[in-house]
PDB file of C-alpha atoms in Angstrom:
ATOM      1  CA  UNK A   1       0.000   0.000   0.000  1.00  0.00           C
ATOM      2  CA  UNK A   2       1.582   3.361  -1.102  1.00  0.00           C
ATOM      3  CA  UNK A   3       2.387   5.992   2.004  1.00  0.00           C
ATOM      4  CA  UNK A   4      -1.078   7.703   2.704  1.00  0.00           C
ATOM      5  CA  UNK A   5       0.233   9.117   5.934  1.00  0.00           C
ATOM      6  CA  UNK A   6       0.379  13.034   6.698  1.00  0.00           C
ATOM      7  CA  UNK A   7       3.002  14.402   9.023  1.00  0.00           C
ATOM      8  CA  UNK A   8       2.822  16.068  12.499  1.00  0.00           C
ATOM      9  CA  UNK A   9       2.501  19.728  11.926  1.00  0.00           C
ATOM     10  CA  UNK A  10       4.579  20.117  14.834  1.00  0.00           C
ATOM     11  CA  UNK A  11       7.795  18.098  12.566  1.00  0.00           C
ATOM     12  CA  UNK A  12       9.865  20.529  10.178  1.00  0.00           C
ATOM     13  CA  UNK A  13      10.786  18.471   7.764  1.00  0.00           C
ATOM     14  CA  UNK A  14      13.044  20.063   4.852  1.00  0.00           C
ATOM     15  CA  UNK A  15      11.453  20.832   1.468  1.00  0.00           C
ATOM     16  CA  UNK A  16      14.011  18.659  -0.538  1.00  0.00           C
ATOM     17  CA  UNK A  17      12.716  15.676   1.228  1.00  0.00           C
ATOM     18  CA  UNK A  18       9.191  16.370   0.670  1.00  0.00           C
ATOM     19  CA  UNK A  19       9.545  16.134  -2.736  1.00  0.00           C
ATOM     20  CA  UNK A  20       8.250  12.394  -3.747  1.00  0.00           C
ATOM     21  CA  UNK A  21       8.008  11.326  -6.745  1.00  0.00           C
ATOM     22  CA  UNK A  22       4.281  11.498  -7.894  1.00  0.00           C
ATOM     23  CA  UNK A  23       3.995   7.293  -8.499  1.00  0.00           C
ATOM     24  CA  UNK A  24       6.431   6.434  -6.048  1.00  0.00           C
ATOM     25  CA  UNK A  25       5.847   3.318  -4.535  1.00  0.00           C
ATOM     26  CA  UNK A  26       8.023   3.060  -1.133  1.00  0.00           C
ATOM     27  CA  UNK A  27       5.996   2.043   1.455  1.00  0.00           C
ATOM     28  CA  UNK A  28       6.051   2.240   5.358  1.00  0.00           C
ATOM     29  CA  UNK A  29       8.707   0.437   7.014  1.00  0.00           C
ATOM     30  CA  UNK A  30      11.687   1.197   4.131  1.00  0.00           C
ATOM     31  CA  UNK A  31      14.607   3.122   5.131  1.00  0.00           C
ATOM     32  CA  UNK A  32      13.672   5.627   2.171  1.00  0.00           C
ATOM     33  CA  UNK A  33      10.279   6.000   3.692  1.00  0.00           C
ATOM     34  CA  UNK A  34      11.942   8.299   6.339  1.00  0.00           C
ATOM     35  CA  UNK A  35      14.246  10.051   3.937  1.00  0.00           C
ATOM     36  CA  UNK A  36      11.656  11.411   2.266  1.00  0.00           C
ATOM     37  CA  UNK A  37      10.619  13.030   5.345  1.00  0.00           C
ATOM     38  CA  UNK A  38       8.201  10.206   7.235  1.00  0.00           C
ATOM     39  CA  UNK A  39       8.424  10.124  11.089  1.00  0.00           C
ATOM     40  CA  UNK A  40       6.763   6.824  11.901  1.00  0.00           C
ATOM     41  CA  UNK A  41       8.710   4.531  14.355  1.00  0.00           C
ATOM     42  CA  UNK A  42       9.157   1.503  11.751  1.00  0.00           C
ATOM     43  CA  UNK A  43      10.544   4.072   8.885  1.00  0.00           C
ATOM     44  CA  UNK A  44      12.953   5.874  11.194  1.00  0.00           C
ATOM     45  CA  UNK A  45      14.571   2.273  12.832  1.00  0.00           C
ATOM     46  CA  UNK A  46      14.475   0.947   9.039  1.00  0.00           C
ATOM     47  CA  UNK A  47      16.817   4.123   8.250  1.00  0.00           C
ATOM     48  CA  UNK A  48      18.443   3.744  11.375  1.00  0.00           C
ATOM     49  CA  UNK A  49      19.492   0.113  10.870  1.00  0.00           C
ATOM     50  CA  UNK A  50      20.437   1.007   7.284  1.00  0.00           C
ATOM     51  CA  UNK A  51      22.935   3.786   8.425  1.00  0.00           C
ATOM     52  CA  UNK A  52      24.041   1.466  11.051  1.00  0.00           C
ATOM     53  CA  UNK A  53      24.825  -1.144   8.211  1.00  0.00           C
ATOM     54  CA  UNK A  54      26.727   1.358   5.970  1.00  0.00           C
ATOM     55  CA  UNK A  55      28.739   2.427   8.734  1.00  0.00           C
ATOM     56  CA  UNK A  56      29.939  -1.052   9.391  1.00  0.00           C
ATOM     57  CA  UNK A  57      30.874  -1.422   6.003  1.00  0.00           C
ATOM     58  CA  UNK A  58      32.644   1.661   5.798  1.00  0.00           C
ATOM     59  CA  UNK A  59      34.713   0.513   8.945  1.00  0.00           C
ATOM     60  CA  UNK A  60      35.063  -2.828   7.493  1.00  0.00           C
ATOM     61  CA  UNK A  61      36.738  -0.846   4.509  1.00  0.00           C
ATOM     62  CA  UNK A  62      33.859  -1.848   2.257  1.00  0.00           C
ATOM     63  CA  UNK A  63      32.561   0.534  -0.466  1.00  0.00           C
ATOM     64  CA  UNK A  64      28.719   1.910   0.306  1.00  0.00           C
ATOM     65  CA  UNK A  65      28.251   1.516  -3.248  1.00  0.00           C
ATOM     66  CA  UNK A  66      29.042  -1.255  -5.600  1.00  0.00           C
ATOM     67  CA  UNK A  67      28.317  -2.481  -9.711  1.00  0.00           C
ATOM     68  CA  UNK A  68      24.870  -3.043 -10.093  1.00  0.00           C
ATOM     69  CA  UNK A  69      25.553  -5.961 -12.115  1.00  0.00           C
ATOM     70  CA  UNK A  70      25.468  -9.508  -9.672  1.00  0.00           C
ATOM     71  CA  UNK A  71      21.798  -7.501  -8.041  1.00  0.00           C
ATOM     72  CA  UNK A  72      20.577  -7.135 -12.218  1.00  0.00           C
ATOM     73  CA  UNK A  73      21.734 -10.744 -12.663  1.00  0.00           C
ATOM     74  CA  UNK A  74      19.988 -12.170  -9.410  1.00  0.00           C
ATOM     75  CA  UNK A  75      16.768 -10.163 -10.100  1.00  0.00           C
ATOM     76  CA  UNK A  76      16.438 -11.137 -13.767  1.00  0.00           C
ATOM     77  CA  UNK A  77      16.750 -14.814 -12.838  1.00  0.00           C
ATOM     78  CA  UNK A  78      14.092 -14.202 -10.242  1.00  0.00           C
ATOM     79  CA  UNK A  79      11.557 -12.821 -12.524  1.00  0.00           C
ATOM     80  CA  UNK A  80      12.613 -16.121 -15.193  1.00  0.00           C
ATOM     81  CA  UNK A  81      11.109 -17.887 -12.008  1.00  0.00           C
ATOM     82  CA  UNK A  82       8.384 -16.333 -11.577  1.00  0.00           C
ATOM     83  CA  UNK A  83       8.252 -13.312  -9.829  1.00  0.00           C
ATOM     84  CA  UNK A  84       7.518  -9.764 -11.016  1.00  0.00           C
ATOM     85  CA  UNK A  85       9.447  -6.173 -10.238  1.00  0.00           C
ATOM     86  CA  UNK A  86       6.789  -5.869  -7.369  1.00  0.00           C
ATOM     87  CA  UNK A  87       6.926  -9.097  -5.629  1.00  0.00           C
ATOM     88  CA  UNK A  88      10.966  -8.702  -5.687  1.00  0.00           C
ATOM     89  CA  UNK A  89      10.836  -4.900  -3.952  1.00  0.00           C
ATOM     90  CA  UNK A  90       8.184  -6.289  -1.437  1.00  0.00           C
ATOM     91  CA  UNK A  91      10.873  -9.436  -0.453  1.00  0.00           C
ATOM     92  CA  UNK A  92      13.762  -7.284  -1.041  1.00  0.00           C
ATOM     93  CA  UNK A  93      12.090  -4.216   1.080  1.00  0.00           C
ATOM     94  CA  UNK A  94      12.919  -1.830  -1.654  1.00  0.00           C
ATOM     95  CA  UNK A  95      10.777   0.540  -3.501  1.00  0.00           C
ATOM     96  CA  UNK A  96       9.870  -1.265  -7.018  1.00  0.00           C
ATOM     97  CA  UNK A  97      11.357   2.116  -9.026  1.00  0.00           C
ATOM     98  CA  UNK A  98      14.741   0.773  -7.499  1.00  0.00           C
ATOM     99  CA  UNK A  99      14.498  -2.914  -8.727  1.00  0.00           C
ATOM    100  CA  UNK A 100      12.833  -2.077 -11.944  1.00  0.00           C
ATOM    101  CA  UNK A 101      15.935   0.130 -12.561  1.00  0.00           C
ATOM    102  CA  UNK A 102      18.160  -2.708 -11.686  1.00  0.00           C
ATOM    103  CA  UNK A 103      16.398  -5.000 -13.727  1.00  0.00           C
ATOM    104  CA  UNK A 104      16.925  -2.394 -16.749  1.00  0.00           C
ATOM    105  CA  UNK A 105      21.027  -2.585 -15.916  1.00  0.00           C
ATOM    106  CA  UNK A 106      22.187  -3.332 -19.408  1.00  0.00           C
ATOM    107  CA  UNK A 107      25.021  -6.274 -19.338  1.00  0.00           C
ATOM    108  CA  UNK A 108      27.699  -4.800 -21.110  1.00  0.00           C
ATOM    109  CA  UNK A 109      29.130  -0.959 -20.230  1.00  0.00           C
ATOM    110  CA  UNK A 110      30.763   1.215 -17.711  1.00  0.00           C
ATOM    111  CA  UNK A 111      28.120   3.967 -17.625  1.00  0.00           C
ATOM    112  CA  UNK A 112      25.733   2.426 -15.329  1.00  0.00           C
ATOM    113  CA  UNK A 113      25.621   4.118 -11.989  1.00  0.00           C
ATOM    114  CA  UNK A 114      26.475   2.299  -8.859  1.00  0.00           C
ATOM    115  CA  UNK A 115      23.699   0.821  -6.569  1.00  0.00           C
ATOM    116  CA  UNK A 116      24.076   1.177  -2.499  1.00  0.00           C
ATOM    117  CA  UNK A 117      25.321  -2.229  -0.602  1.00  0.00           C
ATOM    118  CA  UNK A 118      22.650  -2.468   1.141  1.00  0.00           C
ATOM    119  CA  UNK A 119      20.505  -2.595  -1.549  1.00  0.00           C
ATOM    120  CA  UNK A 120      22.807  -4.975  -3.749  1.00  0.00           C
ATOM    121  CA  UNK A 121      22.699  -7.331  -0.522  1.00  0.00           C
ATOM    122  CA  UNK A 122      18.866  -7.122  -0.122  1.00  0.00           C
ATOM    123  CA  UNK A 123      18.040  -8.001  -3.879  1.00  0.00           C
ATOM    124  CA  UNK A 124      20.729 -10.827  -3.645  1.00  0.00           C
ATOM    125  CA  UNK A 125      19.229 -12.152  -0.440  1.00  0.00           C
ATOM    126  CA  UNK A 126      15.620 -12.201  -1.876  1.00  0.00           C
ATOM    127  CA  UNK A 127      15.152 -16.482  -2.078  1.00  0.00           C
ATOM    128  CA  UNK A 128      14.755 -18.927  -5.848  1.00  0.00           C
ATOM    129  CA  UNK A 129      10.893 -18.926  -5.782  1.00  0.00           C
ATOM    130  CA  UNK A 130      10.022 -22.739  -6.991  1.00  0.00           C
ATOM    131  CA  UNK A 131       8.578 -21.860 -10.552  1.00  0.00           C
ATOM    132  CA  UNK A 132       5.586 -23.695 -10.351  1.00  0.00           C
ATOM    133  CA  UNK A 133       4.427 -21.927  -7.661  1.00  0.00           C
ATOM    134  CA  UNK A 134       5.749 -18.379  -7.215  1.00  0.00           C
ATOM    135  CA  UNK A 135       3.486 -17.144  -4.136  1.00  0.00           C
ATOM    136  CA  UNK A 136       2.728 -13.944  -6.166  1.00  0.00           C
ATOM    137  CA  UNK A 137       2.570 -14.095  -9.778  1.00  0.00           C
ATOM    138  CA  UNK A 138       2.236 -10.366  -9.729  1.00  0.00           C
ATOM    139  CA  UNK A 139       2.059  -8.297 -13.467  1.00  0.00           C
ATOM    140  CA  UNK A 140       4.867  -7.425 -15.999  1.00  0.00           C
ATOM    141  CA  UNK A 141       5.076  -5.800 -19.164  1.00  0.00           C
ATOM    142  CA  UNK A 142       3.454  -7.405 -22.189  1.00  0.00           C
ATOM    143  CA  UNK A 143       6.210  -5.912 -24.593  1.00  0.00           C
ATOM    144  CA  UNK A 144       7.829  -9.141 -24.864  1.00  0.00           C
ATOM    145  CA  UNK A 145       4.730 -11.448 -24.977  1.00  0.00           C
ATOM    146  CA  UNK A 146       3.445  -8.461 -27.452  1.00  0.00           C
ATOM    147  CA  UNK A 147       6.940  -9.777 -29.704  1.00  0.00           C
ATOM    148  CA  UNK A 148       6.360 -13.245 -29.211  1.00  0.00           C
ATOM    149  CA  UNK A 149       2.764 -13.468 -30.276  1.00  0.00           C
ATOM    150  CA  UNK A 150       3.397 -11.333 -33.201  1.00  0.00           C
ATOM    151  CA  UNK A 151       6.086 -13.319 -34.254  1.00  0.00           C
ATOM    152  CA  UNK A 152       4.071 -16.900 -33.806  1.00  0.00           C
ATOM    153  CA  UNK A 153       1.318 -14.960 -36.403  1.00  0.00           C
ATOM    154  CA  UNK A 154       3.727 -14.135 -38.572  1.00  0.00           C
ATOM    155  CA  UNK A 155       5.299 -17.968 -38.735  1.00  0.00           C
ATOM    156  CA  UNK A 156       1.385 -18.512 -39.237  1.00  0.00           C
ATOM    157  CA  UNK A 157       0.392 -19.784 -36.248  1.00  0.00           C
ATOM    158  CA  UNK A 158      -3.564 -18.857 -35.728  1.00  0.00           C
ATOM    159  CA  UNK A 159      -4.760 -16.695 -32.204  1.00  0.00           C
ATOM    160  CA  UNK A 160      -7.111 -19.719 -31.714  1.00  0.00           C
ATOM    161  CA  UNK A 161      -4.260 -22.433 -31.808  1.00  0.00           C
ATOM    162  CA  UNK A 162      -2.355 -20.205 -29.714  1.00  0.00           C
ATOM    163  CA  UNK A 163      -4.829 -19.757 -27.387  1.00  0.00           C
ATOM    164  CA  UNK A 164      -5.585 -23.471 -26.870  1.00  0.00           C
ATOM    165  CA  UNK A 165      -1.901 -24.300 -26.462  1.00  0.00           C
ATOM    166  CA  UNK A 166      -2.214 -21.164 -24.080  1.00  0.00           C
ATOM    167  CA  UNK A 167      -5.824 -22.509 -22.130  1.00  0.00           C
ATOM    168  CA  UNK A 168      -6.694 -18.675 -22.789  1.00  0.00           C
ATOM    169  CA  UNK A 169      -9.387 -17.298 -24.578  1.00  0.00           C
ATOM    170  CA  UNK A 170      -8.621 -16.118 -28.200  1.00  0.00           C
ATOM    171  CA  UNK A 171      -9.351 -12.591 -27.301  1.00  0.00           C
ATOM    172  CA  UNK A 172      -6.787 -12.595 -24.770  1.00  0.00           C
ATOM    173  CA  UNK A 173      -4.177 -13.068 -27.137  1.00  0.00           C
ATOM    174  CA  UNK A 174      -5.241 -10.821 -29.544  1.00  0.00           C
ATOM    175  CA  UNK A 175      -5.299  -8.313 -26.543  1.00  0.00           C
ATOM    176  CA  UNK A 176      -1.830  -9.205 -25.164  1.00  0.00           C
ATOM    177  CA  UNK A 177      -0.125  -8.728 -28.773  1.00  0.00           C
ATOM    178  CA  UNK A 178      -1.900  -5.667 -29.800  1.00  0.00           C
ATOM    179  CA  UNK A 179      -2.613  -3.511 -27.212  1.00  0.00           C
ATOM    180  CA  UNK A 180      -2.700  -5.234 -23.332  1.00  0.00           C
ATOM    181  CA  UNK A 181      -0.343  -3.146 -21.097  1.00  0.00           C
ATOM    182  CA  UNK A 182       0.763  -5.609 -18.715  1.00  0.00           C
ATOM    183  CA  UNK A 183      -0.320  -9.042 -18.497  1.00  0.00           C
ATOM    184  CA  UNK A 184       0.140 -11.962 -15.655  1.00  0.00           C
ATOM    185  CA  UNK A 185       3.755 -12.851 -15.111  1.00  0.00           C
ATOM    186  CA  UNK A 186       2.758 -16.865 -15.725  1.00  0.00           C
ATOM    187  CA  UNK A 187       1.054 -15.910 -18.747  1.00  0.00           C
ATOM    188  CA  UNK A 188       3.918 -14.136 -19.798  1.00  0.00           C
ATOM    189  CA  UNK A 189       6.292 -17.312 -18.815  1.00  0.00           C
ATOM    190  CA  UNK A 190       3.900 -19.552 -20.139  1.00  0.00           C
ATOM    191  CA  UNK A 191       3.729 -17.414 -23.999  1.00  0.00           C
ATOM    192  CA  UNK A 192       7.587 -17.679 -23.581  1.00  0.00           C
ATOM    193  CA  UNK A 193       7.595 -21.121 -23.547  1.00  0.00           C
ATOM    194  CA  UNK A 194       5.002 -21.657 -26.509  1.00  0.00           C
ATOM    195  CA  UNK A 195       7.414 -19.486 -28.641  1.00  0.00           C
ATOM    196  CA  UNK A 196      10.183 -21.416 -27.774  1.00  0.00           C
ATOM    197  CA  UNK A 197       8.551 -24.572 -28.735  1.00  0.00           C
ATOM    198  CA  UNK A 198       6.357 -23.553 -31.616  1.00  0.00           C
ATOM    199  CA  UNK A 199       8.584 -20.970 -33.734  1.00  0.00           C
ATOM    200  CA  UNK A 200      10.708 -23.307 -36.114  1.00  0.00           C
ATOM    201  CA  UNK A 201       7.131 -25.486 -36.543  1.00  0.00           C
ATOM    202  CA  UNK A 202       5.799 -25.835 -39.715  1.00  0.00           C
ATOM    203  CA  UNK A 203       1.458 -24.904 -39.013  1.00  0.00           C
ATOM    204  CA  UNK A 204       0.107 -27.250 -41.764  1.00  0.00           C
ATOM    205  CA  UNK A 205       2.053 -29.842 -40.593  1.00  0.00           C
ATOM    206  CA  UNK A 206      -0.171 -29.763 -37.878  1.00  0.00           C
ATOM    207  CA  UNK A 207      -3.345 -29.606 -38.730  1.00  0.00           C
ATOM    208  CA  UNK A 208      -3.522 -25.948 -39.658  1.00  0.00           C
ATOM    209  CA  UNK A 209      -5.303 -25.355 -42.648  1.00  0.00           C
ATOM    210  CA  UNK A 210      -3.397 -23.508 -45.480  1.00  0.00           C
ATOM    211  CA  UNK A 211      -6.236 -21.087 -45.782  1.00  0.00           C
ATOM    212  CA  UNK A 212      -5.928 -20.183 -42.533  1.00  0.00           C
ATOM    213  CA  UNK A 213      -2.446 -19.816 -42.237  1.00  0.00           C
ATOM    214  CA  UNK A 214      -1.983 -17.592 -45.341  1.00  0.00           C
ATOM    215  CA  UNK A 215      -4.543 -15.543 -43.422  1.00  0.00           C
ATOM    216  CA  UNK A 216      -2.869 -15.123 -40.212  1.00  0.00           C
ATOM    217  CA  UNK A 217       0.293 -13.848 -42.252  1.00  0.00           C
ATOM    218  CA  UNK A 218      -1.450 -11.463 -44.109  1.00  0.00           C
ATOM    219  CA  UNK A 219      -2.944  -9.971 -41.033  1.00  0.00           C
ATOM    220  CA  UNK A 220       0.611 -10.088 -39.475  1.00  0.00           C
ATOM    221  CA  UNK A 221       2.089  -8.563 -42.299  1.00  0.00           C
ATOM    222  CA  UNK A 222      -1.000  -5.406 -42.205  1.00  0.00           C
ATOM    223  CA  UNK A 223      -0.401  -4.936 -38.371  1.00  0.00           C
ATOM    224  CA  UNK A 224       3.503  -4.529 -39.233  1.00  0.00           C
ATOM    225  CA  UNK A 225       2.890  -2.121 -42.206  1.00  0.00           C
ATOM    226  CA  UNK A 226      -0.376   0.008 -40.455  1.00  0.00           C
ATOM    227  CA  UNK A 227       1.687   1.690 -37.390  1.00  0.00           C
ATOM    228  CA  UNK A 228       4.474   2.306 -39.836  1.00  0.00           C
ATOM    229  CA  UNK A 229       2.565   4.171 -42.017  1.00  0.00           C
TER     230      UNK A 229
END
């Protein structure tokens, strides 16, 4: 649940840390929380504990910030299992801006700006979900699903073939590859996997009627061409 709460009028709290961002999503109980200005027990002992932790590093001769790149690689296999940006900041106690922006760390470049320990250590700490059952499936972005559907049409591959394969409804797939936002992480995983095992199929060699498939292509080919033009 996003931070609702008002503070005391009595509690001068500096402009600069007033200043949330409009869709932020930290929540009570984050060390952020209380850098942005909250005075609620649980926000102040989270930044407490976190300044406590930084200080210990610093004395251990540790850096307070490190590569983002062993957090990106930890979350990315997370979300392969199963779990969404959300579901890894509400493990990981972070605000889901953070770990989406770790999740965007690109693999290759010096550019990318260091992350805090602390948060490097609370993404890596976050457990392997079993992939069957990932607690909360959460939502992600249908861009890829969106790719992967439009490249099973294009192969030939009817929405009503994918959708049985999928145990969706026809619309639904139409939705997710035209114009669905975000869609169900196992959807997405599932839509992965269908690509995976369907692309470098021939359709008439299954049952798909040549009619049909020249159809799908055609429509492929007009929902390529229409947003170009």
């Amino acid at each position: 649940m996003p931070l609702t709460g008002e503070q005391p009028a009595s509690v001068a709290v500096p402009a600069a840390r007033r200043r949330r961002p409009r869709r932020s999503s930290v929540r009570h109980g984050q060390a952020s929380c209380a850098d942005y200005g909250c005075t609620r027990a649980e926000c102040r002992q989270a930044a407490l504990r976190a300044r406590r932790q930084r200080n210990q590093d610093r004395a251990r001769g540790l850096s307070a910030r490190v590569p983002p790149y062993a957090a990106a690689r930890w979350a990315v296999r997370l979300r392969e299992q199963g779990m969404s940006a959300q579901d890894i900041a509400d493990r990981a106690g972070l605000s889901v801006t953070l770990v989406r922006r770790v999740l965007r760390t690109p693999t290759h470049g010096s550019t990318v700006r260091d992350i805090a320990r602390t948060t490097a250590d609370a993404i890596l700490g976050v457990p392997l979900p079993h992939r069957r059952n990932p607690g909360a499936p959460g939502l992600t972005d249908s861009a890829e699903a969106s790719r992967l559907l439009a490249d099973l049409a294009r192969a030939g591959w009817p929405a009503t073939t994918l959708a049985q394969r999928l145990n969706v409804n026809p619309r639904t797939v139409a939705e997710v590859r035209d114009k669905r936002p975000r869609l169900h992480l196992d959807l997405a995983l599932r839509i992965r996997r269908l690509h995976r095992d369907m692309i470098g199929l021939d359709p008439a060699g299954y049952g798909i009627h040549p009619t049909d498939i020249a159809r799908t292509r055609a429509a492929a080919t007009r929902r390529t061409v229409t947003p170009a033009a």
